[in-house]
Short mmCIF file of C-alpha atoms in Angstrom, two decimals:
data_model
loop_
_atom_site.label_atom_id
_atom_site.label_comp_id
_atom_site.label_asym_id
_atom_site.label_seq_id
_atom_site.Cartn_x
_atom_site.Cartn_y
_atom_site.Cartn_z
CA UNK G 472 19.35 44.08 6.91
CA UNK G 473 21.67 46.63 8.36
CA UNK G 474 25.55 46.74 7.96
CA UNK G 475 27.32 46.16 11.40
CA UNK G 476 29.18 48.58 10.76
CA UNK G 477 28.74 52.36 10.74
CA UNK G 478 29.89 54.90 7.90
CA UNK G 479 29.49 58.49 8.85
CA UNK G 480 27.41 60.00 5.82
CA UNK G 481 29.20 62.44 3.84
CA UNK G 482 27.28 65.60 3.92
CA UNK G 483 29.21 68.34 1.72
CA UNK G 484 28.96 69.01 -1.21
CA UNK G 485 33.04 68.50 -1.68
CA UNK G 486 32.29 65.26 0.63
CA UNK G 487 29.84 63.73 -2.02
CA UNK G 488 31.47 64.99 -4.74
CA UNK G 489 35.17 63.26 -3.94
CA UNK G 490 32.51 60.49 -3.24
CA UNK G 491 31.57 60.19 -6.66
CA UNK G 492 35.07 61.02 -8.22
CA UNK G 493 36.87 57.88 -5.89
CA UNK G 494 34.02 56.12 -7.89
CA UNK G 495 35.02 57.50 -10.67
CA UNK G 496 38.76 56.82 -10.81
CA UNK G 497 37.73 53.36 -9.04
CA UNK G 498 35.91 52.24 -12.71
CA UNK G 499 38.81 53.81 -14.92
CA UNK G 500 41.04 51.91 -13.06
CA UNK G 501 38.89 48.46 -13.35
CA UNK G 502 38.58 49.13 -17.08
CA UNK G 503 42.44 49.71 -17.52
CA UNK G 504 43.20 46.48 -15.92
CA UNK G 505 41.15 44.64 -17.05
CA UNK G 506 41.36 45.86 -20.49
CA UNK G 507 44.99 44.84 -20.31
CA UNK G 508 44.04 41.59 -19.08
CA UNK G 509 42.21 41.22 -22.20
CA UNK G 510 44.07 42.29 -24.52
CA UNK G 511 47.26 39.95 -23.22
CA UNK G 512 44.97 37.10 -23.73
CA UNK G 513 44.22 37.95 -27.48
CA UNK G 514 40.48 39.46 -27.15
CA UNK G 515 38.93 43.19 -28.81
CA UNK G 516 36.95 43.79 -25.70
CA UNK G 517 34.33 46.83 -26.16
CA UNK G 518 34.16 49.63 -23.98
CA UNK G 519 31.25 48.72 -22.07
CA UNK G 520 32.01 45.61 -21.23
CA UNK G 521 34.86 46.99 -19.43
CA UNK G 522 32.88 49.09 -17.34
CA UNK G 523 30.57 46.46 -16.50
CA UNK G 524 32.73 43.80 -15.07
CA UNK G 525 31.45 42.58 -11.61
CA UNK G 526 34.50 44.50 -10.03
CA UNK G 527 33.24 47.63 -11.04
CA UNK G 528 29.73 47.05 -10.54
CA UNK G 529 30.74 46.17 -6.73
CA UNK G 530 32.79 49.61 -6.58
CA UNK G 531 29.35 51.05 -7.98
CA UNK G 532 27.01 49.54 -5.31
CA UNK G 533 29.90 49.94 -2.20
CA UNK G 534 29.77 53.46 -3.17
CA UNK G 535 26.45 54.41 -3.19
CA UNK G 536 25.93 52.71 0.03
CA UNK G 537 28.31 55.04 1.29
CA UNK G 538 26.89 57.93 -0.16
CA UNK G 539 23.23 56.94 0.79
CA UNK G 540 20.59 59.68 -0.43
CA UNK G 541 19.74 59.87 -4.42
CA UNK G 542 22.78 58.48 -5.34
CA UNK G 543 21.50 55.09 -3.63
CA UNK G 544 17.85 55.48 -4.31
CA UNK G 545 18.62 55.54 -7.74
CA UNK G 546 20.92 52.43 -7.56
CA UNK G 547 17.98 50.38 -5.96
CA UNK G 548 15.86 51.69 -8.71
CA UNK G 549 17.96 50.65 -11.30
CA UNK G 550 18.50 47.08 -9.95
CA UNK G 551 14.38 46.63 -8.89
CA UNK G 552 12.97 47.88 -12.23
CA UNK G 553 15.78 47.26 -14.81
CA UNK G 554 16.37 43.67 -13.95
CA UNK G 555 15.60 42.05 -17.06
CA UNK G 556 17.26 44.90 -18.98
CA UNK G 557 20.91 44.95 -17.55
CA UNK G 558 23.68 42.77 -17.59
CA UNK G 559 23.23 40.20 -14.73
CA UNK G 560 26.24 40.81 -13.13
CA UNK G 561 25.29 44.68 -12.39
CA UNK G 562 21.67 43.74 -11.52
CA UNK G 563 22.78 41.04 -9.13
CA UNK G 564 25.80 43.23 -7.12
CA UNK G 565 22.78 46.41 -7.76
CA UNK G 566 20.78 44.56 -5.45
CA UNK G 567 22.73 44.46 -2.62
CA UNK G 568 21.35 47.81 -2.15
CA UNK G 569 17.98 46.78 -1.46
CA UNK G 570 18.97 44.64 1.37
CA UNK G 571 21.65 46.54 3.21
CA UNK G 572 22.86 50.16 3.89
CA UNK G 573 25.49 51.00 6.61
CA UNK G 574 24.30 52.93 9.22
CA UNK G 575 25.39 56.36 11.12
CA UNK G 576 27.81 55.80 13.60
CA UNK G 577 26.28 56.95 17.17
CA UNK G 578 28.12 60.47 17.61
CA UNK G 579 26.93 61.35 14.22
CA UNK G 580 23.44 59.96 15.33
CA UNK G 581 23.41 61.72 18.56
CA UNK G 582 24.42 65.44 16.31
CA UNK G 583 21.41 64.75 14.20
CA UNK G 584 19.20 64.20 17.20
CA UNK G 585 20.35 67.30 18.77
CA UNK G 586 19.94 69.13 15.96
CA UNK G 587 16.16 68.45 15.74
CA UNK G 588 15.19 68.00 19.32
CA UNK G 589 17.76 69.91 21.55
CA UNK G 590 20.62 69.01 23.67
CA UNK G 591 18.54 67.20 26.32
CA UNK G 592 16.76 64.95 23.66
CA UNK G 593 17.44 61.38 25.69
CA UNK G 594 15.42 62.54 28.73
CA UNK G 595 12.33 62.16 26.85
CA UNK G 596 13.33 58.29 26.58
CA UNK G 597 13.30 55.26 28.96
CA UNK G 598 15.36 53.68 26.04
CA UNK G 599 16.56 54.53 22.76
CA UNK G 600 18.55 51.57 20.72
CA UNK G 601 21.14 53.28 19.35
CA UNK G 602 21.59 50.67 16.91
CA UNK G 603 18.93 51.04 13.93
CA UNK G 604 16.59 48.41 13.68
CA UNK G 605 16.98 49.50 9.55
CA UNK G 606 18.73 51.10 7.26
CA UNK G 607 17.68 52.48 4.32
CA UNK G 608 18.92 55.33 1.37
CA UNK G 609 17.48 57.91 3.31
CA UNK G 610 17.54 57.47 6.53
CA UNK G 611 17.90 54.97 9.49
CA UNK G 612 15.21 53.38 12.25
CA UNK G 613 15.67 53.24 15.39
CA UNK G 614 13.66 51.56 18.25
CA UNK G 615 12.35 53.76 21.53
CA UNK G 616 10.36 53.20 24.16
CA UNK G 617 8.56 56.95 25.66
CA UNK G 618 8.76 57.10 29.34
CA UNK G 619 5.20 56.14 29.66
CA UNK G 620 5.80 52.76 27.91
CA UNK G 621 4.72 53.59 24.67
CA UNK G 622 7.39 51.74 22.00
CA UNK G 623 7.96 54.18 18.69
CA UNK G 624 9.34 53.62 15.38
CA UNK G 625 11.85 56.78 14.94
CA UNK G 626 12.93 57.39 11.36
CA UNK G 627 16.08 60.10 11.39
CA UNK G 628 17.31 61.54 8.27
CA UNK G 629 21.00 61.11 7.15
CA UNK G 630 22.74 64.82 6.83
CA UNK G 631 23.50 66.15 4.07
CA UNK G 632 20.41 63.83 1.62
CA UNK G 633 18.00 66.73 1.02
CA UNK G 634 20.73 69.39 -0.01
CA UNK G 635 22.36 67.05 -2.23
CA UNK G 636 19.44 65.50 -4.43
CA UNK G 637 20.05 67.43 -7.11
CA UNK G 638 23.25 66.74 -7.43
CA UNK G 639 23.53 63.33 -6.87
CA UNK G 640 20.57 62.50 -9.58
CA UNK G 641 22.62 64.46 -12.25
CA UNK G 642 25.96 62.29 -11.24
CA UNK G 643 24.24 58.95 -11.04
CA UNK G 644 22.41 59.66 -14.53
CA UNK G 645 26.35 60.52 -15.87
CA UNK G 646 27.38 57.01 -14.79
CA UNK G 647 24.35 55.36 -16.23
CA UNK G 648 25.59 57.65 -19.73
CA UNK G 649 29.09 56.52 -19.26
CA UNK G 650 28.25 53.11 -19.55
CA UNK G 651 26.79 53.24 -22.82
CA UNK G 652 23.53 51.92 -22.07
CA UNK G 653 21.44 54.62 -22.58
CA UNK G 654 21.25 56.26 -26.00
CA UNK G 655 22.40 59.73 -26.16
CA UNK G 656 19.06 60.67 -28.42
CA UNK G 657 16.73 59.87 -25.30
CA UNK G 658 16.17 62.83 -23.37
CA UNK G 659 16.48 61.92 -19.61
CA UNK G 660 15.56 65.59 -19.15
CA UNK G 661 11.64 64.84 -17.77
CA UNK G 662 12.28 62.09 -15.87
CA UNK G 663 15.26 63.53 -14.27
CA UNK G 664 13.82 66.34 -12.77
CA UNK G 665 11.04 64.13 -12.01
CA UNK G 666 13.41 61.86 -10.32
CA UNK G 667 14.83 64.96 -8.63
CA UNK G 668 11.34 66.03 -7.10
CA UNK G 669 9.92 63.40 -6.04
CA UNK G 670 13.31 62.38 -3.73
CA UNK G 671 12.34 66.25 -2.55
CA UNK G 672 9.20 64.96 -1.31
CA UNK G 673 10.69 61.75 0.18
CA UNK G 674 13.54 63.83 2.06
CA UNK G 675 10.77 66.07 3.62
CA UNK G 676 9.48 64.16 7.18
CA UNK G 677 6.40 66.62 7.76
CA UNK G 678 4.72 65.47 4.61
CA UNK G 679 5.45 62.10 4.84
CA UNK G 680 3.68 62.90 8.28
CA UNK G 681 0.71 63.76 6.44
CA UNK G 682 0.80 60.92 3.92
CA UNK G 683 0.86 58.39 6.79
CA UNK G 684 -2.47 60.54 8.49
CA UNK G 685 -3.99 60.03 5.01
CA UNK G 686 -3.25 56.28 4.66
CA UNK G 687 -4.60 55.55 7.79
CA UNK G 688 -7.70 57.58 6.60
CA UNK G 689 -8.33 56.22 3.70
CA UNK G 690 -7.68 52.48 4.71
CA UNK G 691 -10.15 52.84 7.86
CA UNK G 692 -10.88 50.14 9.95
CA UNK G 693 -9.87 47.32 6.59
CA UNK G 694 -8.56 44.61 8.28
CA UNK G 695 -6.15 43.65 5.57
CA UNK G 696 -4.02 46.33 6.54
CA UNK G 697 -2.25 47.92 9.12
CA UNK G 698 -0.50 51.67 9.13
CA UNK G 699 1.24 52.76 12.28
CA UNK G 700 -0.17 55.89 14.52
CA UNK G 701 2.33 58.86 13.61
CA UNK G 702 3.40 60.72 16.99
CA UNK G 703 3.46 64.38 15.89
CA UNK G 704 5.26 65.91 19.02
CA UNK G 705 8.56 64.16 18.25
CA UNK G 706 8.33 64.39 14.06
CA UNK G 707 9.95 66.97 12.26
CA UNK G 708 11.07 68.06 8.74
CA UNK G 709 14.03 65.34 9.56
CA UNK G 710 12.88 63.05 11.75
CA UNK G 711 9.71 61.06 11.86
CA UNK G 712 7.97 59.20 14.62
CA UNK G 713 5.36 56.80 14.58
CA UNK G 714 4.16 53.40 16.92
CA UNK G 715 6.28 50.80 16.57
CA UNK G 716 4.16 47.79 14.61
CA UNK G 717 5.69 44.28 15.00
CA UNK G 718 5.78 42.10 11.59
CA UNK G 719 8.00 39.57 9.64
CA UNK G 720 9.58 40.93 6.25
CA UNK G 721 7.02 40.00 4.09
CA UNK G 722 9.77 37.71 2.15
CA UNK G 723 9.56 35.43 4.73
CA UNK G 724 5.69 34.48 3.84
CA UNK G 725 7.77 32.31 0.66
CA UNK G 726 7.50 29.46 3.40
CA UNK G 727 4.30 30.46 4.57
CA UNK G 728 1.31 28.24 3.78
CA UNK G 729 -0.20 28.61 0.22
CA UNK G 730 -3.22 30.04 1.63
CA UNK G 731 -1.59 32.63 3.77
CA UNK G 732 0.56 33.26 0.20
CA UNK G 733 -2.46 34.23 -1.34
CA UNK G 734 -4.14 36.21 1.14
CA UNK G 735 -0.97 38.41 1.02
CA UNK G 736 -1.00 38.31 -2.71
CA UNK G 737 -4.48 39.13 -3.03
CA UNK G 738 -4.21 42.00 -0.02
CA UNK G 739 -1.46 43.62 -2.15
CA UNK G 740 -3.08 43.76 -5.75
CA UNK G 741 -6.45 45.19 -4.19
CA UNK G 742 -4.40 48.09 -2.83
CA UNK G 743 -2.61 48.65 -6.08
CA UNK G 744 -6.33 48.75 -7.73
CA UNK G 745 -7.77 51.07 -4.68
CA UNK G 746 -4.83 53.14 -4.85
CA UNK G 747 -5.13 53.76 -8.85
CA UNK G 748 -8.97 53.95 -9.13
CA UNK G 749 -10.42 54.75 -5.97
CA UNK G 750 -8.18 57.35 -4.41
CA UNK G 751 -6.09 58.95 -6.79
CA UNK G 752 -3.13 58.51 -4.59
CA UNK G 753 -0.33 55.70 -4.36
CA UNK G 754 2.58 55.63 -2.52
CA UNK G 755 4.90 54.53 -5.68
CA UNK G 756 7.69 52.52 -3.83
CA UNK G 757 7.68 49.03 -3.93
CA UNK G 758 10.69 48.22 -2.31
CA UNK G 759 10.07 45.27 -0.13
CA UNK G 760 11.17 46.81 3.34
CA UNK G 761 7.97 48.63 3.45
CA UNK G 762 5.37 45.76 4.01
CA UNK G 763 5.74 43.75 6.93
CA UNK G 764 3.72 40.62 7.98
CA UNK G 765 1.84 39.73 10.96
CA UNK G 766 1.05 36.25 11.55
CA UNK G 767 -1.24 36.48 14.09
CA UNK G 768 -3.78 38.52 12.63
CA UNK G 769 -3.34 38.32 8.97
CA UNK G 770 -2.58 41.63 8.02
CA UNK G 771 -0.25 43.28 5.89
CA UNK G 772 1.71 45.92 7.48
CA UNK G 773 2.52 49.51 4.93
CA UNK G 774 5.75 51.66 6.22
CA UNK G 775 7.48 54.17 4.27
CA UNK G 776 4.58 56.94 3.05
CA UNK G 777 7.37 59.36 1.39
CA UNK G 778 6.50 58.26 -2.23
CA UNK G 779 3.08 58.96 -2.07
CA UNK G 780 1.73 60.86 -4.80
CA UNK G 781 -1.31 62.11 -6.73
CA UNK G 782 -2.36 59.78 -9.60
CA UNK G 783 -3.18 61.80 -12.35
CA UNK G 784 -6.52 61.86 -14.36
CA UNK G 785 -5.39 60.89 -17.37
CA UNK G 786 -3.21 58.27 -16.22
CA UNK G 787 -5.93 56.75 -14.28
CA UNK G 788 -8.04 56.51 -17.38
CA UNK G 789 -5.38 55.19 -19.16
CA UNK G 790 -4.32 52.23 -16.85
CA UNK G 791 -8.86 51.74 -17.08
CA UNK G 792 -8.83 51.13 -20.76
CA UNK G 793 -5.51 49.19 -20.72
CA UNK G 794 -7.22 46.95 -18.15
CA UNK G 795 -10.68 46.67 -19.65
CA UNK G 796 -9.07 45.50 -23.55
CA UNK G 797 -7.23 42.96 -21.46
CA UNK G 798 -10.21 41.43 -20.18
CA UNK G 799 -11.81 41.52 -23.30
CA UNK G 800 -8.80 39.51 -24.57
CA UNK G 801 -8.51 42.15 -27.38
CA UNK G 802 -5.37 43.11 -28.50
CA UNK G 803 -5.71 45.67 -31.33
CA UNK G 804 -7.61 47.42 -28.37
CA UNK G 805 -4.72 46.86 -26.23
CA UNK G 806 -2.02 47.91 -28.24
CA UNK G 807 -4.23 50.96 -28.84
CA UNK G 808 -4.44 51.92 -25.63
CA UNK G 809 -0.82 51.20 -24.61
CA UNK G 810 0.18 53.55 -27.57
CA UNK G 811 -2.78 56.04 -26.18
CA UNK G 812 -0.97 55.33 -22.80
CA UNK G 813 2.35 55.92 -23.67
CA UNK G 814 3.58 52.76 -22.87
CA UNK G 815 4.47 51.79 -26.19
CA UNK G 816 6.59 54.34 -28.66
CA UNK G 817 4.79 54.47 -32.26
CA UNK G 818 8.31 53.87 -33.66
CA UNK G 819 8.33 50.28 -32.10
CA UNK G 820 5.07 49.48 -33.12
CA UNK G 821 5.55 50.57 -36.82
CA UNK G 822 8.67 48.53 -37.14
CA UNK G 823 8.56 46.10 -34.44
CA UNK G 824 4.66 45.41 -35.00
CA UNK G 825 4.33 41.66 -35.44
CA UNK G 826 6.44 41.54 -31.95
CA UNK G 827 4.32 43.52 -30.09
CA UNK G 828 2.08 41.77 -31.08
CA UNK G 829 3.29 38.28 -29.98
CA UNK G 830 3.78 39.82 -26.59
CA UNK G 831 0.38 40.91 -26.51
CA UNK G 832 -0.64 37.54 -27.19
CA UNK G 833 1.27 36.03 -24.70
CA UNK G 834 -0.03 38.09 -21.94
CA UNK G 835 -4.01 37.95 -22.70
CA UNK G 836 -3.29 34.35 -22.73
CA UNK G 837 -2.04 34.73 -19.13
CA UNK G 838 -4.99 37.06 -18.46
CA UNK G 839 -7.43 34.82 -19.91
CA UNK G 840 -7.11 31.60 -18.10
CA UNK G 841 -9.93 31.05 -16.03
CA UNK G 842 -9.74 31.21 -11.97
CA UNK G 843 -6.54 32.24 -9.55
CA UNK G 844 -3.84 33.78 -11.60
CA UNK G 845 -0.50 32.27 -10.27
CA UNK G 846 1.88 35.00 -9.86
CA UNK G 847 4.63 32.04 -9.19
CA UNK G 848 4.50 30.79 -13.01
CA UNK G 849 6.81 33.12 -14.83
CA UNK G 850 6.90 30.86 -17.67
CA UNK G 851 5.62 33.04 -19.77
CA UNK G 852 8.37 36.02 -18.88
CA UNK G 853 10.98 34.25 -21.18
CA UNK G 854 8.84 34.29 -24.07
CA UNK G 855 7.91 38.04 -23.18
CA UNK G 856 11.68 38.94 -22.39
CA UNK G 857 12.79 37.26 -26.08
CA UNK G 858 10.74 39.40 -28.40
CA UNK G 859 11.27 42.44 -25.80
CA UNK G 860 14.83 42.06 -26.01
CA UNK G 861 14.79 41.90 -30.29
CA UNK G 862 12.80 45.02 -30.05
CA UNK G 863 15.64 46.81 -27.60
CA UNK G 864 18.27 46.23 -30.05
CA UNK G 865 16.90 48.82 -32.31
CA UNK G 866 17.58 51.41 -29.61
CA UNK G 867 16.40 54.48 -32.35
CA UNK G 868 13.05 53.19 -31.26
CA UNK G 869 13.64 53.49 -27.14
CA UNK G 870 11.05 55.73 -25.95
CA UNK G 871 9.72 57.08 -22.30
CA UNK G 872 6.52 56.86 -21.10
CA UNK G 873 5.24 59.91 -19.42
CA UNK G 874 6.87 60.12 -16.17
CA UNK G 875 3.35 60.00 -14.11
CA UNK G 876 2.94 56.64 -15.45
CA UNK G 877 6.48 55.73 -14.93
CA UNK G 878 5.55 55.97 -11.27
CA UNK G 879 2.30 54.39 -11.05
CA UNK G 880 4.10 51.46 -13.23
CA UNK G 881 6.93 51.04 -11.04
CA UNK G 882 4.36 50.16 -7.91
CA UNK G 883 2.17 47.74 -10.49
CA UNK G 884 5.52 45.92 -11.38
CA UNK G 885 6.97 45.58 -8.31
CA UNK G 886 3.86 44.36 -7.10
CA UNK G 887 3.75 41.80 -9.23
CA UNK G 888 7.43 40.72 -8.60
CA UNK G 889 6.95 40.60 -4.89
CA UNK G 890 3.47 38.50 -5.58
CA UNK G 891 6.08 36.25 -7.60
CA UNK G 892 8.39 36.06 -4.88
CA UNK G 893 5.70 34.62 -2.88
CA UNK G 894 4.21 32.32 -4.92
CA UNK G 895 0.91 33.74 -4.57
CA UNK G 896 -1.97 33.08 -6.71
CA UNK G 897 -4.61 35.84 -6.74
CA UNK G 898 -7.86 36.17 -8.51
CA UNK G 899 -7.00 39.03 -10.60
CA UNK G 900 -9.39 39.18 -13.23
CA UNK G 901 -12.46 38.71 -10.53
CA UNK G 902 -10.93 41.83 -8.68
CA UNK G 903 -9.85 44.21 -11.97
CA UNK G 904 -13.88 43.11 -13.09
CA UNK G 905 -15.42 45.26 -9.97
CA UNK G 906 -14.10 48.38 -11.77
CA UNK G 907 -15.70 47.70 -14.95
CA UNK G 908 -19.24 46.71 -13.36
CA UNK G 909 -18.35 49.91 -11.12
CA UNK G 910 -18.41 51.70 -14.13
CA UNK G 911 -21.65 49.91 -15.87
CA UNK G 912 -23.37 50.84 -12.23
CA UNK G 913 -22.26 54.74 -12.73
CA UNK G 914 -23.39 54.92 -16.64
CA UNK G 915 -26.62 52.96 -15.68
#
């Protein structure tokens, strides 16, 4: 969705940085009043419950909007992978940044434009919409049609975004510390800069221009998928153009039939598993906007290549014998392996052991049920989300898995929550089980 209205992105450095300090004073002002409030009516209230109040978590989210760049990506990170970890009312008003971003206004549009393509750039148009058909952290689509009919997909840059990355990570990680709900003994430090470079990669057009060439490679002629036809003449480090590809937000396949559900479901698990295994290369974004649906053929449509990345070695073989002890329905090979992995801190299995090990159990029993697995039962997430949340309290055992599989987790879990969205019901098992008889093939 994009906001009717448009906000002209603050590009400074002094822009961004009153930016965050109107946030700033914003929150300090909540907490005083509401503190007061508080107090008049009797109660001790703590610290952090003052700063997350839904009034201040809307200043928070109405702020990054406005700010776009890292300071938003970050905000739709938080509220897409944390959901189960932060207070409800931060992840709900957090996720208004998934599904809206205001837009530039047109003369700051038309600057941009002639910044990359010269004064004349219109001429090379028999229509532009100046209104964006999206609007996203870092940048904004726009429809055009090429003099010769061909209808493009142009993806410009918001100013300002790639100079202040830096920046804005180190500002949005002091909020997140402010809050309290981070412990001050984790070190950030890895995943920060991590964080920091991979928003680098996403800021730079030309090798998102390459990703999508290598997408389109790798996928071929599977007609599962469909990646849009990059136009090179018109791309540049700040703008990017591509065909135009019609398609329905994939949310709107909730309605679909069950059988179109699943063919969905199944189409986005199998690129998860190609992605990881086969080509050593996933593009580690899950946000919704970036599949689209087409009806009429049956495909799933994949946007937004600036999260690509490598998939290390070890990683890969990692996730492999995570995978394999599920199957097996073993979990003293699982919890190895998720130790080996890094997913799991060997703090919080030596004191939390018996529930890890209840988690385990819940999930091989999940895994282990014969047939379609149906993404749409989240029964089981309570009982996972009670003995996770006992094992949080003891925040001396909070640990970070190594930020490669961060990545590669964030695209398997928001997979999985966008399978649950639809209510599709996938054969999982059947399609994780052609890896391990690729493997018996390879030894034999």
């Amino acid at each position: 969705m994009v906001d009717e209205r448009g906000r002209a992105v603050p590009s400074g450095r002094w822009a961004r940085l009153g930016g965050f300090g109107k946030l700033a004073g914003g929150v300090a002002g909540g907490v005083i009043a509401e503190g007061a409030r508080r107090i008049a009516t009797g109660e001790r209230p703590r610290m952090n419950e003052l700063l997350l109040t839904p009034a201040n978590a809307a200043r928070v989210a109405d702020q990054l909007s406005q700010l776009r760049g890292a300071a938003m990506k970050l905000g739709q990170m938080i509220s897409m992978d944390a959901g189960d970890v932060l207070p409800p009312e931060l992840t709900a008003i957090l996720a208004r940044l998934r599904e809206s971003a205001h837009h530039m206004p047109p003369a700051q549009l038309d600057r941009v434009l002639a910044q990359q393509w010269g004064e004349g750039w219109r001429r090379r148009f028999r229509h532009f919409q100046a209104h964006p058909i999206a609007a996203a952290s870092i940048g904004q689509v726009h429809r055009a049609e090429l003099r010769d009919g061909r209808v493009l997909a142009i993806k410009v840059q918001y100013p300002g975004v790639a100079e202040s990355i830096d920046a804005d990570v180190d500002n949005v990680a002091t909020l997140l510390r402010v809050t309290g709900l981070l412990p001050r003994a984790l070190d950030l430090r890895p995943l920060l800069e991590e964080a920091k470079r991979q928003l680098r990669e996403e800021a730079d057009y030309a090798r998102e221009l390459a990703m999508l060439g290598r997408y389109r490679d790798l996928l071929g002629d599977d007609p599962a998928y469909v990646v849009p036809a990059a136009e090179p003449t018109l791309s540049t480090g700040r703008v990017l153009a591509m065909d135009f590809v019609a398609g329905a937000p994939v949310e709107t396949l909730a309605e679909a039939p069950q059988e179109t559900r699943d063919t969905a479901g199944a189409a986005l698990v199998r690129l998860v598993l190609r992605e990881l295994f086969d080509w050593s290369v996933m593009q580690t974004d899950p946000n919704f906007a970036n599949y689209r649906w087409q009806a009429d053929t049956g495909r799933l449509v994949l946007l937004d290549f600036g999260a690509a990345r490598p998939v290390g070695a070890e990683t890969r073989a990692g996730y492999r014998r995570l995978l394999m002890a599920g199957l097996d329905g073993e979990r003293a090979r699982v919890r190895d392996a998720a130790l080996a992995a890094g997913f799991l801190g060997a703090a919080a299995v030596e004191r939390h052991g018996a529930a890890v090990d209840r988690m385990i159990d819940v999930i091989l029993a999940e895994l282990g049920r014969p047939g379609l697995f149906d993404f749409g039962d989240r029964r089981f997430v309570g009982a996972i989300r009670e003995e996770a949340t006992a094992v949080a309290r003891d925040r001396s055992t909070w640990h970070l898995p190594p930020v490669d599989t961060l990545f590669v987790q964030r695209k398997v879990s928001g997979t999985a929550l966008l399978c649950a969205r639809l209510g599709a019901r996938v054969e999982v098992r059947a399609l994780v089980e052609r890896y391990r008889a690729a493997d018996l093939a390879t030894m034999g």
